[in-house]
XYZ file of C-alpha atoms in Angstrom:
337
model
C 139.555 123.207 1.753
C 142.212 124.810 3.049
C 143.092 127.451 5.554
C 143.408 129.981 2.294
C 139.994 129.195 1.226
C 138.649 129.970 4.702
C 140.376 133.359 5.117
C 139.078 134.069 1.908
C 136.030 133.641 2.430
C 135.782 135.875 5.757
C 138.291 138.436 4.381
C 140.576 138.009 7.233
C 144.364 136.749 7.192
C 145.413 133.295 6.886
C 147.252 133.915 9.900
C 144.203 134.954 12.173
C 142.441 131.901 11.017
C 145.543 129.789 12.188
C 145.224 131.044 15.200
C 141.284 130.578 15.672
C 142.447 126.811 15.009
C 144.991 126.762 17.348
C 142.997 128.387 20.366
C 145.089 131.405 20.527
C 143.612 133.762 23.271
C 144.745 136.895 21.268
C 141.962 136.519 18.762
C 138.691 138.863 19.172
C 135.744 137.180 20.180
C 133.971 138.422 16.790
C 136.351 137.541 14.555
C 136.349 133.698 16.117
C 133.007 133.783 15.727
C 132.799 134.654 12.109
C 135.449 131.904 11.674
C 134.041 129.217 13.452
C 131.217 129.964 11.819
C 132.520 129.794 8.441
C 134.524 126.311 9.082
C 130.722 124.798 10.245
C 129.500 126.257 7.183
C 132.022 124.734 5.054
C 132.415 121.659 6.850
C 136.538 122.255 7.184
C 138.102 119.997 9.455
C 142.051 121.232 9.723
C 144.410 117.736 9.149
C 146.272 117.890 12.316
C 146.717 114.215 12.391
C 149.434 114.921 9.545
C 150.778 117.570 12.439
C 150.715 115.584 15.722
C 150.250 112.401 16.443
C 149.701 112.775 20.294
C 145.815 111.246 20.268
C 144.996 107.653 19.320
C 142.007 105.075 18.755
C 142.981 104.487 22.026
C 141.917 107.997 23.818
C 138.342 108.617 24.253
C 137.922 112.390 24.615
C 135.273 113.857 27.186
C 133.428 117.123 26.175
C 132.012 119.037 29.211
C 130.664 122.595 29.717
C 131.334 123.555 32.734
C 134.031 121.667 34.484
C 134.163 123.505 37.940
C 130.626 122.249 38.331
C 130.868 119.136 40.915
C 128.286 116.837 38.875
C 130.911 117.175 36.042
C 133.957 116.392 37.876
C 132.502 113.261 39.389
C 131.296 112.023 36.077
C 135.062 112.765 35.067
C 136.371 110.890 37.868
C 134.501 107.772 36.916
C 134.972 107.738 33.543
C 138.642 108.307 33.892
C 138.444 105.326 36.328
C 136.805 103.113 33.636
C 139.358 104.057 30.858
C 142.361 103.151 32.989
C 140.529 100.348 34.323
C 139.916 99.419 29.962
C 143.150 100.311 28.647
C 142.330 103.661 27.230
C 143.479 107.183 27.665
C 141.011 110.300 28.190
C 140.934 113.721 27.664
C 138.990 116.563 28.108
C 137.874 119.864 26.834
C 135.757 122.342 28.679
C 133.502 124.784 26.810
C 132.955 126.629 29.944
C 129.420 127.459 29.231
C 130.396 129.055 25.572
C 128.871 128.131 22.518
C 131.416 129.154 20.576
C 134.254 127.329 22.619
C 131.843 124.257 22.520
C 131.590 124.687 18.527
C 135.622 124.863 18.315
C 135.996 121.850 20.700
C 133.822 120.156 18.362
C 135.562 120.875 15.571
C 139.167 120.074 17.231
C 137.522 116.454 18.004
C 137.090 115.722 14.081
C 140.821 116.402 13.526
C 142.146 113.753 16.114
C 142.647 110.049 16.362
C 140.125 109.565 18.900
C 138.093 106.297 19.119
C 135.187 107.675 20.865
C 133.782 110.728 22.733
C 131.314 111.101 25.216
C 129.263 114.094 25.401
C 128.325 115.499 28.604
C 127.587 119.207 26.881
C 124.207 119.858 26.397
C 124.003 122.518 24.031
C 124.837 119.954 20.977
C 121.358 120.825 19.435
C 122.713 124.156 18.611
C 125.953 122.609 16.458
C 124.083 120.466 14.045
C 126.976 120.826 10.950
C 129.252 119.794 13.195
C 127.597 117.222 15.169
C 126.842 115.742 11.290
C 130.132 115.132 10.539
C 131.189 114.064 14.168
C 128.136 111.180 13.324
C 129.114 110.800 9.846
C 133.002 109.881 11.165
C 134.227 106.432 12.336
C 134.593 107.852 15.896
C 132.078 105.878 18.507
C 130.019 108.662 19.910
C 127.568 108.452 23.213
C 126.051 111.578 24.649
C 124.843 111.685 28.351
C 123.096 115.274 28.194
C 120.366 114.524 25.753
C 118.997 112.568 22.825
C 120.084 113.150 19.536
C 119.188 111.331 15.922
C 121.457 108.595 14.882
C 123.639 108.746 18.150
C 123.632 106.373 21.015
C 122.490 108.107 24.026
C 122.528 107.607 27.955
C 120.412 110.069 30.259
C 118.774 110.339 33.302
C 114.989 110.676 32.915
C 114.431 113.724 35.212
C 110.741 113.674 35.135
C 110.137 110.784 37.889
C 112.305 112.559 40.222
C 110.541 115.952 39.853
C 107.584 114.938 39.938
C 108.551 113.091 43.357
C 110.123 116.428 44.473
C 107.429 118.781 43.431
C 104.832 117.098 45.101
C 106.944 116.605 48.560
C 106.815 120.313 48.282
C 103.223 120.367 48.081
C 102.996 118.015 50.846
C 104.834 119.871 52.802
C 102.739 123.264 52.834
C 104.405 124.806 50.078
C 102.127 126.706 46.829
C 104.631 129.702 46.583
C 107.109 127.573 45.014
C 110.081 129.579 42.388
C 113.073 127.740 40.081
C 116.410 128.749 39.764
C 118.308 127.943 36.697
C 121.266 128.989 34.271
C 120.866 129.034 30.816
C 117.913 127.875 29.029
C 119.664 126.577 26.306
C 120.521 123.333 28.073
C 118.046 120.574 27.222
C 117.736 118.759 30.728
C 117.413 121.721 32.352
C 114.300 123.112 29.466
C 113.020 119.279 31.141
C 113.227 119.607 34.361
C 111.835 122.848 34.114
C 108.630 121.857 31.937
C 107.904 118.746 33.887
C 107.896 120.994 37.232
C 105.475 123.368 35.643
C 102.969 120.193 34.647
C 103.177 118.647 38.278
C 102.382 122.047 40.005
C 99.249 122.189 37.116
C 97.893 118.892 37.493
C 97.987 120.073 41.442
C 95.712 123.128 40.962
C 99.138 125.483 41.760
C 99.576 128.032 38.720
C 103.038 128.805 38.637
C 104.346 132.290 39.439
C 106.660 133.679 36.696
C 107.827 136.227 39.189
C 109.509 133.172 41.006
C 111.948 131.915 38.104
C 115.243 133.316 38.903
C 117.826 132.446 35.925
C 120.780 133.386 33.918
C 124.024 134.329 35.102
C 122.462 136.752 37.578
C 119.813 135.040 39.591
C 121.588 135.621 42.675
C 121.306 139.266 42.133
C 117.486 138.523 41.190
C 116.774 136.662 44.236
C 118.048 139.781 46.369
C 115.964 142.000 44.563
C 112.693 139.748 45.468
C 113.894 139.092 48.845
C 114.025 143.296 49.015
C 110.890 143.736 47.872
C 109.072 140.951 50.274
C 108.005 138.644 47.250
C 110.746 135.223 47.942
C 108.565 132.277 47.403
C 108.436 129.991 50.288
C 110.301 127.155 48.345
C 113.104 127.396 45.346
C 113.614 124.113 42.910
C 117.270 124.413 41.896
C 118.530 122.751 38.331
C 120.997 121.280 39.875
C 122.977 120.736 43.262
C 125.810 123.216 42.159
C 123.056 126.253 42.039
C 121.777 124.975 45.260
C 124.959 125.316 46.953
C 125.227 128.896 45.696
C 121.822 129.551 47.337
C 122.960 128.191 50.479
C 125.776 130.466 50.438
C 123.320 133.445 49.489
C 121.141 132.950 52.457
C 123.863 132.831 54.694
C 125.124 136.247 53.518
C 121.845 137.577 53.650
C 121.265 136.036 57.156
C 118.576 133.552 56.016
C 117.889 130.554 57.405
C 117.092 126.994 55.570
C 114.799 125.844 55.766
C 113.038 127.837 58.324
C 113.143 131.190 56.095
C 113.313 129.372 52.493
C 113.453 125.694 51.728
C 115.456 124.265 48.962
C 115.134 121.001 46.582
C 118.263 120.441 44.388
C 119.219 118.172 41.444
C 121.807 115.458 41.158
C 122.692 114.479 44.539
C 126.442 115.270 44.241
C 128.787 113.856 47.170
C 128.383 117.054 48.493
C 124.785 117.635 48.938
C 124.575 115.475 52.505
C 127.723 117.487 53.679
C 125.745 120.484 53.339
C 123.767 122.457 56.646
C 121.621 121.352 56.558
C 121.808 118.510 54.464
C 119.895 118.581 51.278
C 116.846 117.557 49.830
C 117.334 116.635 46.073
C 116.684 114.431 43.375
C 118.924 111.929 42.507
C 120.317 110.663 39.240
C 122.893 108.173 39.898
C 126.305 109.444 38.160
C 128.361 106.369 38.670
C 125.832 104.043 37.264
C 125.079 106.643 34.387
C 129.024 106.660 33.376
C 129.265 102.924 33.519
C 126.188 102.379 31.305
C 127.666 105.070 28.638
C 131.187 104.058 28.660
C 130.361 100.254 28.582
C 127.846 101.592 25.162
C 131.119 103.221 24.029
C 133.684 100.747 24.764
C 131.173 98.093 22.824
C 131.240 100.640 19.479
C 135.075 100.928 19.276
C 135.986 97.420 19.853
C 133.255 96.140 17.383
C 133.996 96.361 13.677
C 130.321 96.160 12.130
C 128.521 98.676 11.380
C 125.523 99.283 13.986
C 122.343 100.682 12.246
C 120.560 100.364 15.662
C 121.026 103.359 17.823
C 120.785 102.556 21.817
C 119.204 105.180 23.789
C 119.268 104.291 27.453
C 117.231 106.023 30.209
C 117.819 105.955 33.837
C 114.778 106.977 36.210
C 115.673 109.583 39.048
C 114.540 109.924 42.374
C 114.112 111.937 45.797
C 116.030 111.540 48.138
C 114.506 113.341 51.202
C 117.016 115.627 53.702
C 116.561 118.338 55.889
C 116.573 121.658 53.604
C 112.314 121.589 53.212
C 110.579 122.954 56.220
C 106.842 121.972 56.656
C 104.144 124.868 56.179
C 101.102 123.409 58.452
C 99.044 126.072 57.935
C 99.241 125.254 53.914
C 99.203 121.785 53.841
C 96.539 120.141 51.539
C 95.072 116.559 52.249
C 94.176 116.179 48.810
C 98.414 115.459 47.624
C 99.335 112.008 49.349
């Protein structure tokens, strides 16, 4: 299928479709969405190889969703180091938490001569058609943000760490436990939220939906809860980057951590131990995860055999106790050991 066919399908000019393919900023968001949906439906892949040989089979692409998140920065650093040690070049594509940009990144990858792809993005199930084309290509793929059928995966298992973290909050006397997170489209975020609620229920503590602060405006939601005097005593943040935002918000409004609000994070990024007070968090071993993922990816890239067996590795998380959770002696229960 040609650009002309796509343009005719969506009733737009050839030049407009071309600008979308080239990621031009002059294209309106709605127009971009229409063209990308048409590209996905038709399985169209532009032949960028014929126009440019800037990428090659010795290049590994990394797809991220938030390049400003310290977790992804640390992961990219580790991946780049392994690429350099093994003679590979690395390129990164960032979606900036946009579903449409992520879809465009996937389409772009299909057009490039990359040898392998690491997916740090976690909205992949929303792009089934494009992901199917990725799996059918000769490009080696490993995901690090969730299991996908037919694709090698290396992920952290949030369940043991979340259980340890929530039971620790309970032992410290907390019963009003809230959660902060961004997009609900994230597979890891959903898993962490579900496990938190499961652990609370098992311990006879109902989860109050008023204590769920989510979306881009979760800080504004917290501020409303503070002014209305309905803040929980502890907050579980879906990642350490969110915890850092909570620290800043507490400083701005005059709340003390942990005296006025206890905070439990997730990731254990390098900054967690440098916060004041140091952050109690659930650690997923970033360096070890990237090492396993790259080992699997490089093995796939260097093998000429077809691999019917899909390798899916899960690494457990664990609680790291520091100083961001206060003990509420009057509410502590002896039944939580």
